[in-house]
mmCIF file of C-alpha atoms and ligand atoms in Angstrom:
data_model
loop_
_atom_site.group_PDB
_atom_site.id
_atom_site.type_symbol
_atom_site.label_atom_id
_atom_site.label_comp_id
_atom_site.label_asym_id
_atom_site.label_seq_id
_atom_site.Cartn_x
_atom_site.Cartn_y
_atom_site.Cartn_z
ATOM 1 C CA UNK A 1 -120.955 -97.795 -61.911
ATOM 2 C CA UNK A 2 -117.975 -98.410 -59.630
ATOM 3 C CA UNK A 3 -115.108 -96.180 -60.742
ATOM 4 C CA UNK A 4 -111.522 -96.240 -59.554
ATOM 5 C CA UNK A 5 -109.784 -93.024 -60.561
ATOM 6 C CA UNK A 6 -106.071 -92.376 -60.072
ATOM 7 C CA UNK A 7 -105.595 -88.767 -58.987
ATOM 8 C CA UNK A 8 -102.284 -87.189 -59.961
ATOM 9 C CA UNK A 9 -102.353 -83.552 -58.874
ATOM 10 C CA UNK A 10 -98.688 -82.850 -59.698
ATOM 11 C CA UNK A 11 -97.112 -79.418 -59.408
ATOM 12 C CA UNK A 12 -97.919 -75.704 -59.274
ATOM 13 C CA UNK A 13 -101.636 -75.075 -59.649
ATOM 14 C CA UNK A 14 -102.227 -78.808 -60.264
ATOM 15 C CA UNK A 15 -103.541 -79.566 -56.751
ATOM 16 C CA UNK A 16 -105.893 -76.548 -56.723
ATOM 17 C CA UNK A 17 -107.501 -77.204 -60.096
ATOM 18 C CA UNK A 18 -107.712 -80.956 -59.496
ATOM 19 C CA UNK A 19 -109.636 -80.326 -56.259
ATOM 20 C CA UNK A 20 -112.370 -78.581 -58.224
ATOM 21 C CA UNK A 21 -112.600 -81.401 -60.762
ATOM 22 C CA UNK A 22 -112.962 -83.835 -57.850
ATOM 23 C CA UNK A 23 -115.802 -81.791 -56.328
ATOM 24 C CA UNK A 24 -117.628 -81.640 -59.645
ATOM 25 C CA UNK A 25 -117.051 -85.351 -60.365
ATOM 26 C CA UNK A 26 -118.352 -86.270 -56.916
ATOM 27 C CA UNK A 27 -121.468 -84.182 -57.511
ATOM 28 C CA UNK A 28 -122.015 -85.974 -60.834
ATOM 29 C CA UNK A 29 -121.452 -89.350 -59.190
ATOM 30 C CA UNK A 30 -124.046 -88.544 -56.550
ATOM 31 C CA UNK A 31 -126.587 -87.359 -59.076
ATOM 32 C CA UNK A 32 -126.175 -90.354 -61.406
ATOM 33 C CA UNK A 33 -125.518 -92.982 -58.736
ATOM 34 C CA UNK A 34 -121.895 -93.840 -59.346
ATOM 35 C CA UNK A 35 -119.395 -94.841 -56.739
ATOM 36 C CA UNK A 36 -115.974 -93.182 -57.182
ATOM 37 C CA UNK A 37 -112.855 -94.278 -55.308
ATOM 38 C CA UNK A 38 -110.101 -91.679 -55.704
ATOM 39 C CA UNK A 39 -106.574 -93.015 -55.561
ATOM 40 C CA UNK A 40 -104.087 -90.152 -55.050
ATOM 41 C CA UNK A 41 -100.509 -90.668 -56.251
ATOM 42 C CA UNK A 42 -97.334 -88.629 -56.546
ATOM 43 C CA UNK A 43 -95.902 -87.282 -59.779
ATOM 44 C CA UNK A 44 -93.658 -84.495 -61.130
ATOM 45 C CA UNK A 45 -91.520 -82.215 -58.973
ATOM 46 C CA UNK A 46 -93.702 -83.111 -55.978
ATOM 47 C CA UNK A 47 -92.641 -86.752 -56.423
ATOM 48 C CA UNK A 48 -88.976 -85.833 -56.934
ATOM 49 C CA UNK A 49 -89.062 -83.892 -53.669
ATOM 50 C CA UNK A 50 -90.748 -86.753 -51.829
ATOM 51 C CA UNK A 51 -89.055 -89.842 -53.264
ATOM 52 C CA UNK A 52 -86.495 -88.666 -55.836
ATOM 53 C CA UNK A 53 -88.445 -89.998 -58.854
ATOM 54 C CA UNK A 54 -91.012 -88.042 -60.940
ATOM 55 C CA UNK A 55 -92.971 -91.228 -61.765
ATOM 56 C CA UNK A 56 -92.379 -93.688 -58.929
ATOM 57 C CA UNK A 57 -93.325 -97.379 -59.324
ATOM 58 C CA UNK A 58 -96.172 -97.027 -56.769
ATOM 59 C CA UNK A 59 -97.698 -94.302 -58.949
ATOM 60 C CA UNK A 60 -97.499 -96.529 -61.996
ATOM 61 C CA UNK A 61 -99.188 -99.380 -60.128
ATOM 62 C CA UNK A 62 -102.016 -97.109 -59.021
ATOM 63 C CA UNK A 63 -102.519 -95.775 -62.565
ATOM 64 C CA UNK A 64 -102.355 -99.223 -64.167
ATOM 65 C CA UNK A 65 -104.971 -100.561 -61.733
ATOM 66 C CA UNK A 66 -107.391 -97.664 -62.277
ATOM 67 C CA UNK A 67 -110.295 -97.121 -64.689
ATOM 68 C CA UNK A 68 -108.909 -93.671 -65.588
ATOM 69 C CA UNK A 69 -106.250 -91.201 -64.548
ATOM 70 C CA UNK A 70 -107.089 -87.577 -63.774
ATOM 71 C CA UNK A 71 -103.991 -85.442 -64.007
ATOM 72 C CA UNK A 72 -103.300 -81.841 -62.926
ATOM 73 C CA UNK A 73 -100.053 -80.303 -64.170
ATOM 74 C CA UNK A 74 -96.348 -80.911 -64.124
ATOM 75 C CA UNK A 75 -93.285 -78.651 -63.993
ATOM 76 C CA UNK A 76 -91.364 -76.496 -61.568
ATOM 77 C CA UNK A 77 -89.275 -73.402 -62.442
ATOM 78 C CA UNK A 78 -86.377 -74.632 -60.315
ATOM 79 C CA UNK A 79 -85.662 -77.198 -63.058
ATOM 80 C CA UNK A 80 -86.370 -75.021 -66.110
ATOM 81 C CA UNK A 81 -83.207 -72.938 -65.923
ATOM 82 C CA UNK A 82 -80.962 -75.781 -64.923
ATOM 83 C CA UNK A 83 -79.990 -77.696 -68.075
ATOM 84 C CA UNK A 84 -77.725 -79.914 -65.990
ATOM 85 C CA UNK A 85 -80.538 -81.271 -63.758
ATOM 86 C CA UNK A 86 -80.362 -85.064 -63.798
ATOM 87 C CA UNK A 87 -84.007 -85.702 -62.964
ATOM 88 C CA UNK A 88 -86.728 -83.435 -64.342
ATOM 89 C CA UNK A 89 -90.448 -83.398 -63.549
ATOM 90 C CA UNK A 90 -91.327 -83.666 -67.262
ATOM 91 C CA UNK A 91 -89.541 -87.026 -67.464
ATOM 92 C CA UNK A 92 -92.261 -88.335 -65.178
ATOM 93 C CA UNK A 93 -94.961 -87.359 -67.638
ATOM 94 C CA UNK A 94 -93.105 -88.843 -70.601
ATOM 95 C CA UNK A 95 -92.429 -92.097 -68.768
ATOM 96 C CA UNK A 96 -96.014 -92.316 -67.686
ATOM 97 C CA UNK A 97 -97.263 -91.835 -71.273
ATOM 98 C CA UNK A 98 -94.937 -94.581 -72.476
ATOM 99 C CA UNK A 99 -95.612 -96.985 -69.589
ATOM 100 C CA UNK A 100 -99.398 -96.629 -69.918
ATOM 101 C CA UNK A 101 -99.253 -96.887 -73.736
ATOM 102 C CA UNK A 102 -100.974 -93.518 -74.211
ATOM 103 C CA UNK A 103 -100.141 -93.112 -77.884
ATOM 104 C CA UNK A 104 -102.888 -90.648 -78.877
ATOM 105 C CA UNK A 105 -103.468 -87.263 -77.329
ATOM 106 C CA UNK A 106 -106.905 -85.858 -78.149
ATOM 107 C CA UNK A 107 -106.931 -82.063 -77.894
ATOM 108 C CA UNK A 108 -110.122 -80.320 -78.917
ATOM 109 C CA UNK A 109 -110.347 -76.590 -79.597
ATOM 110 C CA UNK A 110 -113.707 -74.897 -79.510
ATOM 111 C CA UNK A 111 -115.102 -71.495 -78.690
ATOM 112 C CA UNK A 112 -117.599 -70.496 -76.021
ATOM 113 C CA UNK A 113 -120.111 -67.956 -77.357
ATOM 114 C CA UNK A 114 -119.989 -65.974 -74.105
ATOM 115 C CA UNK A 115 -116.183 -65.694 -74.304
ATOM 116 C CA UNK A 116 -115.764 -64.946 -77.983
ATOM 117 C CA UNK A 117 -114.348 -61.471 -77.230
ATOM 118 C CA UNK A 118 -111.659 -62.928 -74.948
ATOM 119 C CA UNK A 119 -109.681 -64.294 -77.865
ATOM 120 C CA UNK A 120 -107.018 -61.983 -79.298
ATOM 121 C CA UNK A 121 -108.229 -63.141 -82.717
ATOM 122 C CA UNK A 122 -111.073 -61.445 -84.579
ATOM 123 C CA UNK A 123 -114.513 -62.753 -83.720
ATOM 124 C CA UNK A 124 -115.515 -63.342 -87.353
ATOM 125 C CA UNK A 125 -112.437 -65.546 -87.843
ATOM 126 C CA UNK A 126 -112.957 -67.809 -84.864
ATOM 127 C CA UNK A 127 -116.744 -68.091 -84.629
ATOM 128 C CA UNK A 128 -117.848 -71.683 -85.095
ATOM 129 C CA UNK A 129 -114.398 -73.181 -84.552
ATOM 130 C CA UNK A 130 -114.704 -76.790 -83.483
ATOM 131 C CA UNK A 131 -111.624 -78.808 -84.280
ATOM 132 C CA UNK A 132 -109.686 -81.592 -82.683
ATOM 133 C CA UNK A 133 -106.038 -82.495 -82.824
ATOM 134 C CA UNK A 134 -104.869 -86.059 -82.486
ATOM 135 C CA UNK A 135 -101.260 -85.747 -81.467
ATOM 136 C CA UNK A 136 -99.026 -88.842 -81.503
ATOM 137 C CA UNK A 137 -97.701 -89.043 -77.950
ATOM 138 C CA UNK A 138 -95.222 -91.872 -77.458
ATOM 139 C CA UNK A 139 -92.887 -91.637 -80.440
ATOM 140 C CA UNK A 140 -90.931 -89.246 -82.625
ATOM 141 C CA UNK A 141 -88.254 -86.865 -81.458
ATOM 142 C CA UNK A 142 -89.472 -86.977 -77.845
ATOM 143 C CA UNK A 143 -88.453 -90.604 -77.515
ATOM 144 C CA UNK A 144 -85.646 -91.079 -80.077
ATOM 145 C CA UNK A 145 -82.025 -91.549 -79.196
ATOM 146 C CA UNK A 146 -80.530 -88.342 -77.820
ATOM 147 C CA UNK A 147 -77.075 -87.402 -76.736
ATOM 148 C CA UNK A 148 -73.945 -85.352 -77.050
ATOM 149 C CA UNK A 149 -70.763 -85.760 -79.078
ATOM 150 C CA UNK A 150 -67.622 -83.762 -79.618
ATOM 151 C CA UNK A 151 -66.920 -83.210 -75.895
ATOM 152 C CA UNK A 152 -70.475 -82.040 -75.402
ATOM 153 C CA UNK A 153 -70.335 -79.405 -78.128
ATOM 154 C CA UNK A 154 -72.700 -81.227 -80.480
ATOM 155 C CA UNK A 155 -76.123 -82.553 -79.521
ATOM 156 C CA UNK A 156 -78.704 -84.692 -81.333
ATOM 157 C CA UNK A 157 -82.282 -85.906 -80.913
ATOM 158 C CA UNK A 158 -83.396 -88.585 -83.346
ATOM 159 C CA UNK A 159 -86.902 -88.533 -84.767
ATOM 160 C CA UNK A 160 -88.047 -92.080 -85.467
ATOM 161 C CA UNK A 161 -91.472 -93.451 -86.480
ATOM 162 C CA UNK A 162 -92.583 -96.904 -87.520
ATOM 163 C CA UNK A 163 -95.466 -97.552 -89.871
ATOM 164 C CA UNK A 164 -97.376 -99.280 -87.050
ATOM 165 C CA UNK A 165 -97.095 -96.200 -84.845
ATOM 166 C CA UNK A 166 -98.433 -94.008 -87.636
ATOM 167 C CA UNK A 167 -101.239 -96.458 -88.468
ATOM 168 C CA UNK A 168 -102.610 -96.764 -84.955
ATOM 169 C CA UNK A 169 -102.713 -92.981 -84.538
ATOM 170 C CA UNK A 170 -104.156 -92.395 -88.015
ATOM 171 C CA UNK A 171 -106.804 -95.077 -87.382
ATOM 172 C CA UNK A 172 -108.079 -93.046 -84.420
ATOM 173 C CA UNK A 173 -108.064 -89.978 -86.686
ATOM 174 C CA UNK A 174 -110.100 -91.690 -89.417
ATOM 175 C CA UNK A 175 -112.566 -93.023 -86.835
ATOM 176 C CA UNK A 176 -112.962 -89.620 -85.272
ATOM 177 C CA UNK A 177 -113.443 -88.037 -88.699
ATOM 178 C CA UNK A 178 -116.183 -90.613 -89.425
ATOM 179 C CA UNK A 179 -118.010 -89.560 -86.262
ATOM 180 C CA UNK A 180 -117.714 -85.860 -87.117
ATOM 181 C CA UNK A 181 -117.627 -84.054 -90.465
ATOM 182 C CA UNK A 182 -115.643 -86.756 -92.336
ATOM 183 C CA UNK A 183 -112.724 -84.390 -92.977
ATOM 184 C CA UNK A 184 -109.207 -85.304 -91.914
ATOM 185 C CA UNK A 185 -106.036 -83.227 -92.245
ATOM 186 C CA UNK A 186 -102.649 -84.925 -92.041
ATOM 187 C CA UNK A 187 -100.084 -82.380 -90.843
ATOM 188 C CA UNK A 188 -96.469 -83.112 -91.739
ATOM 189 C CA UNK A 189 -93.286 -81.756 -93.274
ATOM 190 C CA UNK A 190 -93.073 -84.276 -96.100
ATOM 191 C CA UNK A 191 -91.168 -81.846 -98.322
ATOM 192 C CA UNK A 192 -88.183 -82.210 -95.984
ATOM 193 C CA UNK A 193 -88.476 -85.028 -93.437
ATOM 194 C CA UNK A 194 -88.303 -88.766 -94.120
ATOM 195 C CA UNK A 195 -90.522 -89.550 -91.114
ATOM 196 C CA UNK A 196 -93.133 -87.207 -92.579
ATOM 197 C CA UNK A 197 -92.949 -89.048 -95.895
ATOM 198 C CA UNK A 198 -93.646 -92.281 -94.029
ATOM 199 C CA UNK A 199 -96.624 -90.613 -92.316
ATOM 200 C CA UNK A 200 -98.021 -89.396 -95.612
ATOM 201 C CA UNK A 201 -97.486 -92.708 -97.392
ATOM 202 C CA UNK A 202 -99.172 -94.616 -94.537
ATOM 203 C CA UNK A 203 -102.171 -92.304 -94.349
ATOM 204 C CA UNK A 204 -102.543 -92.417 -98.146
ATOM 205 C CA UNK A 205 -102.643 -96.225 -98.004
ATOM 206 C CA UNK A 206 -105.346 -96.076 -95.333
ATOM 207 C CA UNK A 207 -107.575 -93.765 -97.357
ATOM 208 C CA UNK A 208 -109.151 -96.698 -99.196
ATOM 209 C CA UNK A 209 -110.280 -98.247 -95.904
ATOM 210 C CA UNK A 210 -112.277 -95.065 -95.225
ATOM 211 C CA UNK A 211 -113.661 -94.004 -98.628
ATOM 212 C CA UNK A 212 -116.086 -91.517 -97.050
ATOM 213 C CA UNK A 213 -113.357 -89.469 -95.383
ATOM 214 C CA UNK A 214 -111.900 -86.556 -97.377
ATOM 215 C CA UNK A 215 -108.214 -86.370 -96.473
ATOM 216 C CA UNK A 216 -106.036 -83.310 -96.984
ATOM 217 C CA UNK A 217 -102.265 -83.158 -96.525
ATOM 218 C CA UNK A 218 -100.713 -79.923 -95.331
ATOM 219 C CA UNK A 219 -97.253 -78.874 -94.270
ATOM 220 C CA UNK A 220 -96.902 -77.937 -90.621
ATOM 221 C CA UNK A 221 -95.631 -74.418 -91.312
ATOM 222 C CA UNK A 222 -98.676 -73.674 -93.457
ATOM 223 C CA UNK A 223 -101.008 -75.116 -90.814
ATOM 224 C CA UNK A 224 -99.379 -72.906 -88.167
ATOM 225 C CA UNK A 225 -100.443 -69.929 -90.237
ATOM 226 C CA UNK A 226 -103.864 -71.077 -91.418
ATOM 227 C CA UNK A 227 -104.864 -72.294 -87.960
ATOM 228 C CA UNK A 228 -105.134 -68.761 -86.615
ATOM 229 C CA UNK A 229 -106.263 -67.323 -89.935
ATOM 230 C CA UNK A 230 -109.151 -69.675 -90.740
ATOM 231 C CA UNK A 231 -109.532 -72.116 -87.821
ATOM 232 C CA UNK A 232 -113.043 -73.139 -88.791
ATOM 233 C CA UNK A 233 -111.652 -74.666 -92.022
ATOM 234 C CA UNK A 234 -110.290 -77.534 -89.911
ATOM 235 C CA UNK A 235 -112.037 -80.451 -88.274
ATOM 236 C CA UNK A 236 -109.860 -83.459 -87.333
ATOM 237 C CA UNK A 237 -106.079 -83.038 -87.597
ATOM 238 C CA UNK A 238 -103.526 -85.789 -87.070
ATOM 239 C CA UNK A 239 -99.867 -85.131 -86.494
ATOM 240 C CA UNK A 240 -96.637 -86.308 -84.908
ATOM 241 C CA UNK A 241 -95.546 -85.594 -81.358
ATOM 242 C CA UNK A 242 -93.555 -82.341 -81.564
ATOM 243 C CA UNK A 243 -95.714 -80.689 -84.246
ATOM 244 C CA UNK A 244 -98.755 -81.546 -82.135
ATOM 245 C CA UNK A 245 -97.213 -80.087 -78.996
ATOM 246 C CA UNK A 246 -96.591 -76.760 -80.694
ATOM 247 C CA UNK A 247 -99.801 -76.499 -82.715
ATOM 248 C CA UNK A 248 -102.086 -77.315 -79.778
ATOM 249 C CA UNK A 249 -100.637 -74.490 -77.671
ATOM 250 C CA UNK A 250 -101.214 -72.231 -80.653
ATOM 251 C CA UNK A 251 -104.780 -73.501 -81.058
ATOM 252 C CA UNK A 252 -105.621 -72.810 -77.419
ATOM 253 C CA UNK A 253 -105.413 -69.084 -78.165
ATOM 254 C CA UNK A 254 -108.541 -69.430 -80.301
ATOM 255 C CA UNK A 255 -110.714 -70.288 -77.296
ATOM 256 C CA UNK A 256 -109.545 -67.214 -75.401
ATOM 257 C CA UNK A 257 -107.742 -68.742 -72.441
ATOM 258 C CA UNK A 258 -105.372 -71.618 -71.950
ATOM 259 C CA UNK A 259 -107.338 -72.279 -68.797
ATOM 260 C CA UNK A 260 -110.234 -73.706 -70.782
ATOM 261 C CA UNK A 261 -109.022 -76.555 -72.948
ATOM 262 C CA UNK A 262 -109.191 -80.178 -71.776
ATOM 263 C CA UNK A 263 -107.455 -83.206 -73.241
ATOM 264 C CA UNK A 264 -107.515 -86.975 -73.214
ATOM 265 C CA UNK A 265 -104.601 -89.319 -73.778
ATOM 266 C CA UNK A 266 -105.683 -92.730 -74.951
ATOM 267 C CA UNK A 267 -104.083 -96.019 -75.856
ATOM 268 C CA UNK A 268 -104.891 -99.640 -75.466
ATOM 269 C CA UNK A 269 -105.380 -99.693 -71.703
ATOM 270 C CA UNK A 270 -106.322 -96.982 -69.214
ATOM 271 C CA UNK A 271 -106.846 -93.394 -70.449
ATOM 272 C CA UNK A 272 -105.593 -90.184 -68.889
ATOM 273 C CA UNK A 273 -107.386 -86.844 -68.730
ATOM 274 C CA UNK A 274 -105.641 -83.541 -68.158
ATOM 275 C CA UNK A 275 -105.890 -79.818 -68.898
ATOM 276 C CA UNK A 276 -103.603 -78.718 -71.721
ATOM 277 C CA UNK A 277 -102.136 -75.887 -69.633
ATOM 278 C CA UNK A 278 -98.986 -76.184 -67.559
ATOM 279 C CA UNK A 279 -98.310 -75.818 -63.830
ATOM 280 C CA UNK A 280 -98.503 -71.960 -63.876
ATOM 281 C CA UNK A 281 -96.124 -71.630 -60.887
ATOM 282 C CA UNK A 282 -96.725 -67.868 -60.503
ATOM 283 C CA UNK A 283 -100.290 -68.609 -59.419
ATOM 284 C CA UNK A 284 -99.618 -71.693 -57.301
ATOM 285 C CA UNK A 285 -101.272 -71.598 -53.885
ATOM 286 C CA UNK A 286 -103.086 -68.321 -54.618
ATOM 287 C CA UNK A 287 -106.499 -69.845 -55.344
ATOM 288 C CA UNK A 288 -106.805 -67.787 -58.561
ATOM 289 C CA UNK A 289 -106.181 -70.303 -61.353
ATOM 290 C CA UNK A 290 -108.975 -71.174 -63.733
ATOM 291 C CA UNK A 291 -110.139 -74.737 -62.962
ATOM 292 C CA UNK A 292 -112.340 -75.138 -66.046
ATOM 293 C CA UNK A 293 -109.835 -76.979 -68.260
ATOM 294 C CA UNK A 294 -109.503 -79.623 -65.544
ATOM 295 C CA UNK A 295 -113.248 -79.740 -64.911
ATOM 296 C CA UNK A 296 -113.814 -80.177 -68.661
ATOM 297 C CA UNK A 297 -111.153 -82.906 -68.659
ATOM 298 C CA UNK A 298 -113.296 -84.680 -66.074
ATOM 299 C CA UNK A 299 -116.233 -84.300 -68.494
ATOM 300 C CA UNK A 300 -114.135 -86.020 -71.189
ATOM 301 C CA UNK A 301 -113.279 -88.722 -68.650
ATOM 302 C CA UNK A 302 -116.947 -89.531 -68.013
ATOM 303 C CA UNK A 303 -117.830 -89.352 -71.681
ATOM 304 C CA UNK A 304 -114.986 -91.042 -73.511
ATOM 305 C CA UNK A 305 -113.281 -92.833 -70.612
ATOM 306 C CA UNK A 306 -116.386 -94.429 -69.082
ATOM 307 C CA UNK A 307 -118.880 -94.058 -71.942
ATOM 308 C CA UNK A 308 -121.171 -91.972 -69.676
ATOM 309 C CA UNK A 309 -122.422 -89.334 -72.113
ATOM 310 C CA UNK A 310 -125.115 -87.735 -69.980
ATOM 311 C CA UNK A 311 -122.702 -87.261 -67.093
ATOM 312 C CA UNK A 312 -120.142 -85.563 -69.362
ATOM 313 C CA UNK A 313 -122.854 -83.343 -70.789
ATOM 314 C CA UNK A 314 -124.032 -82.382 -67.296
ATOM 315 C CA UNK A 315 -120.541 -81.050 -66.553
ATOM 316 C CA UNK A 316 -120.328 -79.160 -69.827
ATOM 317 C CA UNK A 317 -123.768 -77.647 -69.226
ATOM 318 C CA UNK A 318 -122.859 -76.384 -65.779
ATOM 319 C CA UNK A 319 -119.577 -74.922 -67.099
ATOM 320 C CA UNK A 320 -121.512 -73.063 -69.804
ATOM 321 C CA UNK A 321 -123.922 -71.819 -67.157
ATOM 322 C CA UNK A 322 -121.075 -70.503 -64.991
ATOM 323 C CA UNK A 323 -119.591 -68.654 -67.975
ATOM 324 C CA UNK A 324 -122.937 -67.174 -68.957
ATOM 325 C CA UNK A 325 -123.559 -66.022 -65.380
ATOM 326 C CA UNK A 326 -120.046 -64.611 -64.939
ATOM 327 C CA UNK A 327 -118.967 -67.036 -62.211
ATOM 328 C CA UNK A 328 -115.377 -66.954 -63.435
ATOM 329 C CA UNK A 329 -111.787 -66.601 -62.257
ATOM 330 C CA UNK A 330 -109.869 -63.393 -62.904
ATOM 331 C CA UNK A 331 -108.424 -64.478 -66.283
ATOM 332 C CA UNK A 332 -111.957 -64.385 -67.698
ATOM 333 C CA UNK A 333 -113.353 -61.444 -65.772
ATOM 334 C CA UNK A 334 -114.714 -58.328 -67.440
ATOM 335 C CA UNK A 335 -113.615 -56.161 -64.579
ATOM 336 C CA UNK A 336 -116.638 -57.131 -62.491
ATOM 337 C CA UNK A 337 -116.687 -59.546 -59.581
ATOM 338 C CA UNK A 338 -114.230 -62.399 -59.890
ATOM 339 C CA UNK A 339 -114.328 -65.723 -58.109
ATOM 340 C CA UNK A 340 -111.542 -67.799 -56.629
ATOM 341 C CA UNK A 341 -110.617 -71.243 -57.940
ATOM 342 C CA UNK A 342 -112.429 -72.963 -55.087
ATOM 343 C CA UNK A 343 -115.494 -70.700 -55.328
ATOM 344 C CA UNK A 344 -115.875 -71.616 -58.996
ATOM 345 C CA UNK A 345 -115.542 -75.315 -58.079
ATOM 346 C CA UNK A 346 -118.109 -75.016 -55.282
ATOM 347 C CA UNK A 347 -120.549 -73.212 -57.558
ATOM 348 C CA UNK A 348 -120.187 -75.843 -60.280
ATOM 349 C CA UNK A 349 -120.644 -78.735 -57.847
ATOM 350 C CA UNK A 350 -123.723 -77.106 -56.319
ATOM 351 C CA UNK A 351 -125.278 -76.512 -59.725
ATOM 352 C CA UNK A 352 -124.743 -80.000 -61.159
HETATM 353 C C1 IPM B 1 -97.741 -81.027 -73.069
HETATM 354 C C2 IPM B 1 -96.525 -80.513 -72.344
HETATM 355 C C3 IPM B 1 -95.515 -81.645 -72.247
HETATM 356 C C4 IPM B 1 -95.134 -82.059 -73.654
HETATM 357 C C5 IPM B 1 -94.259 -81.316 -71.414
HETATM 358 C C6 IPM B 1 -94.626 -80.832 -70.023
HETATM 359 C C7 IPM B 1 -93.304 -82.469 -71.367
HETATM 360 O O1 IPM B 1 -95.997 -79.398 -72.962
HETATM 361 O O2 IPM B 1 -98.388 -81.959 -72.570
HETATM 362 O O3 IPM B 1 -98.058 -80.498 -74.140
HETATM 363 O O4 IPM B 1 -94.252 -81.436 -74.275
HETATM 364 O O5 IPM B 1 -95.707 -83.018 -74.154
HETATM 365 MN MN1 MN B 2 -97.154 -78.698 -74.686
#
């Protein structure tokens, strides 16, 4: 297969972890006879520094013309403590999601048997966890009208959802539930928020189109608690943008390291694959960051982006092998030998 992949390394550790995913993807391409053309493009603080725009038009053109986008990380501390900054790296990510129509963010959470003791949660609580969040990604409070009034002393962010936005996200949730354990949890705050009542009403209407799926409705505050108490009770969860942002960071704790969880953002056109972690600026340039979340994002890219299941599985197998053999970065080390970011990438590519 001929594959054109837009490569957006971004900020902080983004370039280092993306390099490893490229090595592993190239090894897979060689083994299975695919022909990858990588198309690098600027985004985030790196793009602001270079051209003054975190998502420049050339980057959009490259992404829109690709078969998939592989993304590293975005964010730079020099913007975090400056509320007055006019352009922010994160705006690039949000604009890209909107411009590429990436309305559903698929964030799985699972455990690795060899890392079960790395989680701060008790082993017997997290064993067997295998859940997936579908987070709405282009609506809600992230994209509503925002502003200031009263000489800047009052601020607002509107949370707006249309029925169509809820339906298209929920449809993906029902379909995913059908392909898994046929359980779907709709996470909302319908006891307080009107948008949540619209979510609940819409999902309830859709239940009859999927009679085999058992749907539960839970309030987001209760899910925040139960998620770390009994994570294996959940399978597919659907939720709005901000709730999904918060709950998926929380869920990543279950797997033991934020450096492990991949994600896919999908819509009607091209899909984007990225680790769920941020740009981890403290580690940037040190060759110590864990590349596995990005490598596993590449596995999702082969599997769900290109429909190449065996290729995706080959990546997951080699990641499991590296964990079992202790070829890991320092965040996962048991005090024994640790490997650098690039050493882990080299080892994975060699063992594909
Ligand atoms: C994420 C990130 C982004 C978000 C930020 C960087 C804008 O936290 O992908 O979860 O809030 O969506
Ligand atoms: Mn987040």
